[in-house]
PDB file of C-alpha atoms in Angstrom:
ATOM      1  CA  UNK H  30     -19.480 -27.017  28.484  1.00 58.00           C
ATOM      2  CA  UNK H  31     -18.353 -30.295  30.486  1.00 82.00           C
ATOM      3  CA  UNK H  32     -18.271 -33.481  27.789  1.00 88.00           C
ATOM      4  CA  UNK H  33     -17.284 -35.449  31.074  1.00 89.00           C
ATOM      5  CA  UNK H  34     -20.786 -34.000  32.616  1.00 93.00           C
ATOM      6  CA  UNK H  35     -22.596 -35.200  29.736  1.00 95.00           C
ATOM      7  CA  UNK H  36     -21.283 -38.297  29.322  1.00 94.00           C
ATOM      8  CA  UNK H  37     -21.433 -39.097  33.469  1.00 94.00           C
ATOM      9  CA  UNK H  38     -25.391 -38.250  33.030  1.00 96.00           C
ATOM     10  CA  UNK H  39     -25.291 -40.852  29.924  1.00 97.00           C
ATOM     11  CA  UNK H  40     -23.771 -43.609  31.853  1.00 96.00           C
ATOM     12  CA  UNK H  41     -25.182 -43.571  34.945  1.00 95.00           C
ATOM     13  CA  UNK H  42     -28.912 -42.948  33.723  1.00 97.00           C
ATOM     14  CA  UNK H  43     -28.268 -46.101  31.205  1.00 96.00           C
ATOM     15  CA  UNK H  44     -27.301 -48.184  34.265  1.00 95.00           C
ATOM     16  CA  UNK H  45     -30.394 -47.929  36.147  1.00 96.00           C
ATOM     17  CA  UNK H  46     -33.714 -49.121  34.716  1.00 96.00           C
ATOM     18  CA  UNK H  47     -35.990 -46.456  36.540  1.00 97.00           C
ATOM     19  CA  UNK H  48     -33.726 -44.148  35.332  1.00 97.00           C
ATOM     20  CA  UNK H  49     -34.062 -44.616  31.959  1.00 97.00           C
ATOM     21  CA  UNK H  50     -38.048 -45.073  32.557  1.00 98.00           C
ATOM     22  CA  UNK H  51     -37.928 -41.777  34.103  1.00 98.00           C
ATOM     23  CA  UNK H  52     -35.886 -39.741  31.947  1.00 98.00           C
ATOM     24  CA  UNK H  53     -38.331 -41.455  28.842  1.00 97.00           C
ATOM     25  CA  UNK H  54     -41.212 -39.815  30.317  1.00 97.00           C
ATOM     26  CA  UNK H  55     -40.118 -37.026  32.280  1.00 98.00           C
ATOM     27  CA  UNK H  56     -36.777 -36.179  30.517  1.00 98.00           C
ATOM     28  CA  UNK H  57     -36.801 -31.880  32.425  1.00 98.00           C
ATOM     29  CA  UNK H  58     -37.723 -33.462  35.690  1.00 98.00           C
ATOM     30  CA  UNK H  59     -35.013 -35.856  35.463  1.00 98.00           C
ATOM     31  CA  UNK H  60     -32.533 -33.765  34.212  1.00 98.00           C
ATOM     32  CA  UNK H  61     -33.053 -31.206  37.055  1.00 97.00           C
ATOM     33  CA  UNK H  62     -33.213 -33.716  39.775  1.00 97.00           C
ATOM     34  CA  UNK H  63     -30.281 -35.779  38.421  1.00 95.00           C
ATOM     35  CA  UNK H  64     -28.263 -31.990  38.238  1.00 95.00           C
ATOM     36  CA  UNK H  65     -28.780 -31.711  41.903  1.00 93.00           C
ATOM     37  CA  UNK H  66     -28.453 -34.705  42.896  1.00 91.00           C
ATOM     38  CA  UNK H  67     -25.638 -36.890  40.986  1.00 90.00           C
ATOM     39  CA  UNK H  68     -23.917 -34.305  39.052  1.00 87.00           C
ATOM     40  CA  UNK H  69     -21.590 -33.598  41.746  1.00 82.00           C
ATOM     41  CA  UNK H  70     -21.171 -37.422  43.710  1.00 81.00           C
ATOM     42  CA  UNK H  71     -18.084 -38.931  42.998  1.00 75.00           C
ATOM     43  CA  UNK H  72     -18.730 -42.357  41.323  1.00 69.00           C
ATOM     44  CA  UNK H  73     -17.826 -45.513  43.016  1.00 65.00           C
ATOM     45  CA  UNK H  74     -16.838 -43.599  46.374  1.00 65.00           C
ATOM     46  CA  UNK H  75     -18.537 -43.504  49.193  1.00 67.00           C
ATOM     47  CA  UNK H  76     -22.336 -40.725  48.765  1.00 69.00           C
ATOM     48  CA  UNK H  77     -20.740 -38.027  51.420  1.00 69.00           C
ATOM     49  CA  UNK H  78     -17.642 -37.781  48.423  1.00 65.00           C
ATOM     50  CA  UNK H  79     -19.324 -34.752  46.608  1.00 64.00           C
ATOM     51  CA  UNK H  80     -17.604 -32.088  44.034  1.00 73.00           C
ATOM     52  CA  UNK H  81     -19.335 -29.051  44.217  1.00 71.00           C
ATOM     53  CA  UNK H  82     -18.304 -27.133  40.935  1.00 79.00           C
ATOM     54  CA  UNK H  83     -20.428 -29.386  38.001  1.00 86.00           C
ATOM     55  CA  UNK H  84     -23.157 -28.072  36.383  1.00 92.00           C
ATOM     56  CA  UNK H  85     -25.245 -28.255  33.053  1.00 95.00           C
ATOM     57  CA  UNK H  86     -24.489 -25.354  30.715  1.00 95.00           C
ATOM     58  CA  UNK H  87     -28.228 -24.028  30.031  1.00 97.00           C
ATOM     59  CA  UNK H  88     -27.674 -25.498  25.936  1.00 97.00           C
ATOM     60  CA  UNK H  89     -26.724 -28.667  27.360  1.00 97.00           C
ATOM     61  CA  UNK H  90     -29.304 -29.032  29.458  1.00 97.00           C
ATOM     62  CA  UNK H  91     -31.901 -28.036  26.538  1.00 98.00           C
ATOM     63  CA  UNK H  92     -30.725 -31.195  24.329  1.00 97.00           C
ATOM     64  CA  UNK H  93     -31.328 -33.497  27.335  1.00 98.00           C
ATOM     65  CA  UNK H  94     -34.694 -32.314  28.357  1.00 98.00           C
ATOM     66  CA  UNK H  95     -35.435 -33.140  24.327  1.00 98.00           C
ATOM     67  CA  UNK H  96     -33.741 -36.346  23.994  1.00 97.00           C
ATOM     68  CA  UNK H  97     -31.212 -34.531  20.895  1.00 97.00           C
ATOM     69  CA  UNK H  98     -28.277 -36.909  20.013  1.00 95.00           C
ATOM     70  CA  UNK H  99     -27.433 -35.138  17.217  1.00 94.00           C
ATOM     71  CA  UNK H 100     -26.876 -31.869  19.251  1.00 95.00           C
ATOM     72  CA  UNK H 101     -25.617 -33.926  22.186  1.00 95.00           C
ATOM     73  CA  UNK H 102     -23.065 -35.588  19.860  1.00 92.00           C
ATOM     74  CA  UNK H 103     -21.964 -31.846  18.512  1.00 91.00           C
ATOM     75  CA  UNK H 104     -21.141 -30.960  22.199  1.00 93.00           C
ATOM     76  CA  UNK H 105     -18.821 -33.966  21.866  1.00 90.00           C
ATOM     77  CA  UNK H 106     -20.546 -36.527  24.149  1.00 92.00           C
ATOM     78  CA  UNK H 107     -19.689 -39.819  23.163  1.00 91.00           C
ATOM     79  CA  UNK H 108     -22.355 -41.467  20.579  1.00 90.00           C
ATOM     80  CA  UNK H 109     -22.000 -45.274  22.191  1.00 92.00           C
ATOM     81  CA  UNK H 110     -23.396 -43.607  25.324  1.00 94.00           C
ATOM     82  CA  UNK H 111     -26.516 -41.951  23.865  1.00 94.00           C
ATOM     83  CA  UNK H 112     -27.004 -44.857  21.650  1.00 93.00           C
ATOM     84  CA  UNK H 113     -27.087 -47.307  24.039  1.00 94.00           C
ATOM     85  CA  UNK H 114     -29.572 -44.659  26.414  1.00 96.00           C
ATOM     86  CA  UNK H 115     -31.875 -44.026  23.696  1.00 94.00           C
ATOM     87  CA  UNK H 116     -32.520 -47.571  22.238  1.00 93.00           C
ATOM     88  CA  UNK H 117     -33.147 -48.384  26.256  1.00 94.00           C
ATOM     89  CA  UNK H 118     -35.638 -45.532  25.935  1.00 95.00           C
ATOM     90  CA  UNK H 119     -37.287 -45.599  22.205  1.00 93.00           C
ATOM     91  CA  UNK H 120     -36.086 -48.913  20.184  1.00 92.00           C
ATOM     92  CA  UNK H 121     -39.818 -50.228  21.954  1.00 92.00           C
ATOM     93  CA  UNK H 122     -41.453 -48.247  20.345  1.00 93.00           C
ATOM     94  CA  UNK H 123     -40.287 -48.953  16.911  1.00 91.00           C
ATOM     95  CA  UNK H 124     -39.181 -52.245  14.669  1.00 86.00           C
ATOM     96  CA  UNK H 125     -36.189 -54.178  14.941  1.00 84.00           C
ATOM     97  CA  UNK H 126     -33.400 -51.765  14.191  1.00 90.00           C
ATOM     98  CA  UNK H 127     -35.782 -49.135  12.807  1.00 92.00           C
ATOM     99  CA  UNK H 128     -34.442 -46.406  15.532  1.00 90.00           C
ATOM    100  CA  UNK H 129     -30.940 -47.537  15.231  1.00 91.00           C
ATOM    101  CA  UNK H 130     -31.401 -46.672  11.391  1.00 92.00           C
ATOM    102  CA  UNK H 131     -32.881 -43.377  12.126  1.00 92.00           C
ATOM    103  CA  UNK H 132     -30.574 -42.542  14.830  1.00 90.00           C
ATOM    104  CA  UNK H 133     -27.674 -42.949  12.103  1.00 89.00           C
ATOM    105  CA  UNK H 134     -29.830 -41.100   9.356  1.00 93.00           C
ATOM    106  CA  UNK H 135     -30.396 -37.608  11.910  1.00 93.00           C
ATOM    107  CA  UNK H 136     -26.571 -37.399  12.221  1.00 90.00           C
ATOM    108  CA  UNK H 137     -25.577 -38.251   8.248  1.00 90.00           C
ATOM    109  CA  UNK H 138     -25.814 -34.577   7.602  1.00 90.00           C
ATOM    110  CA  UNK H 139     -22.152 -34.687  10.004  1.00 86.00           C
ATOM    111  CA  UNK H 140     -18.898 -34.873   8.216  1.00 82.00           C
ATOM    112  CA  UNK H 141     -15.527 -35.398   8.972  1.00 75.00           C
ATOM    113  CA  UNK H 142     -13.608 -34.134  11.509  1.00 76.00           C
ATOM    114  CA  UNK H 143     -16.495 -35.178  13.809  1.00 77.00           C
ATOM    115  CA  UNK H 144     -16.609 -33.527  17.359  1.00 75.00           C
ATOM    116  CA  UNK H 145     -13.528 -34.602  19.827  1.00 77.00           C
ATOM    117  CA  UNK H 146     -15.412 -37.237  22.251  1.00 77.00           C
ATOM    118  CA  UNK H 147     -12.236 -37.001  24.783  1.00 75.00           C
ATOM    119  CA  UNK H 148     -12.992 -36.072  28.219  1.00 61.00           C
TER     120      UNK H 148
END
């Protein structure tokens, strides 16, 4: 399990509009493609600087394909990066601060220690 993996898809999907519109509707697609494709590019280097040893663990990639923060957050990716991704993707489709509410209420059943977030 990589928590800098997860939290590099996070970031970079929440920094590009037709990212975010693609992973709302076509969160498996994007997850492959974005696995092949970004996974392994080193950000803010030039495209041919490439890793080649990322990769989703199969669990991992089962909570992105279904949008699950709360078993995203267990992994220990960092909630301020989901949060900010999934209002992008849902908070539309709900009232004002009705998904940030429910976001909070599908992790209460968490207690302390929470997951370590480091990378």
């Amino acid at each position: 399990m990589s928590r800098y993996l997860l939290d590099k898809f996070l970031y970079t999907v929440d920094r590009d509009p037709e990212l975010v519109e693609r992973y709302r509707e076509d969160p498996a697609g994007t997850v492959a493609w974005w696995e092949a494709e970004m996974a392994n590019r080193i950000l803010n280097c030039t495209a041919d600087e490439r890793s080649t040893w990322l990769a989703f663990t199969e669990d991992e990639r089962r909570a992105l394909r279904q949008h699950d923060h709360v078993t995203l957050f267990q992994m220990g990716a960092h909630p301020f990066l989901t949060l900010t991704l999934f209002i992008a993707m849902f908070e539309r489709d709900h009232g004002p601060l009705e998904y940030q509410k429910a976001y909070g209420q599908a992790m209460a059943h968490l207690s302390l220690p929470y997951p370590d977030i480091s990378t």
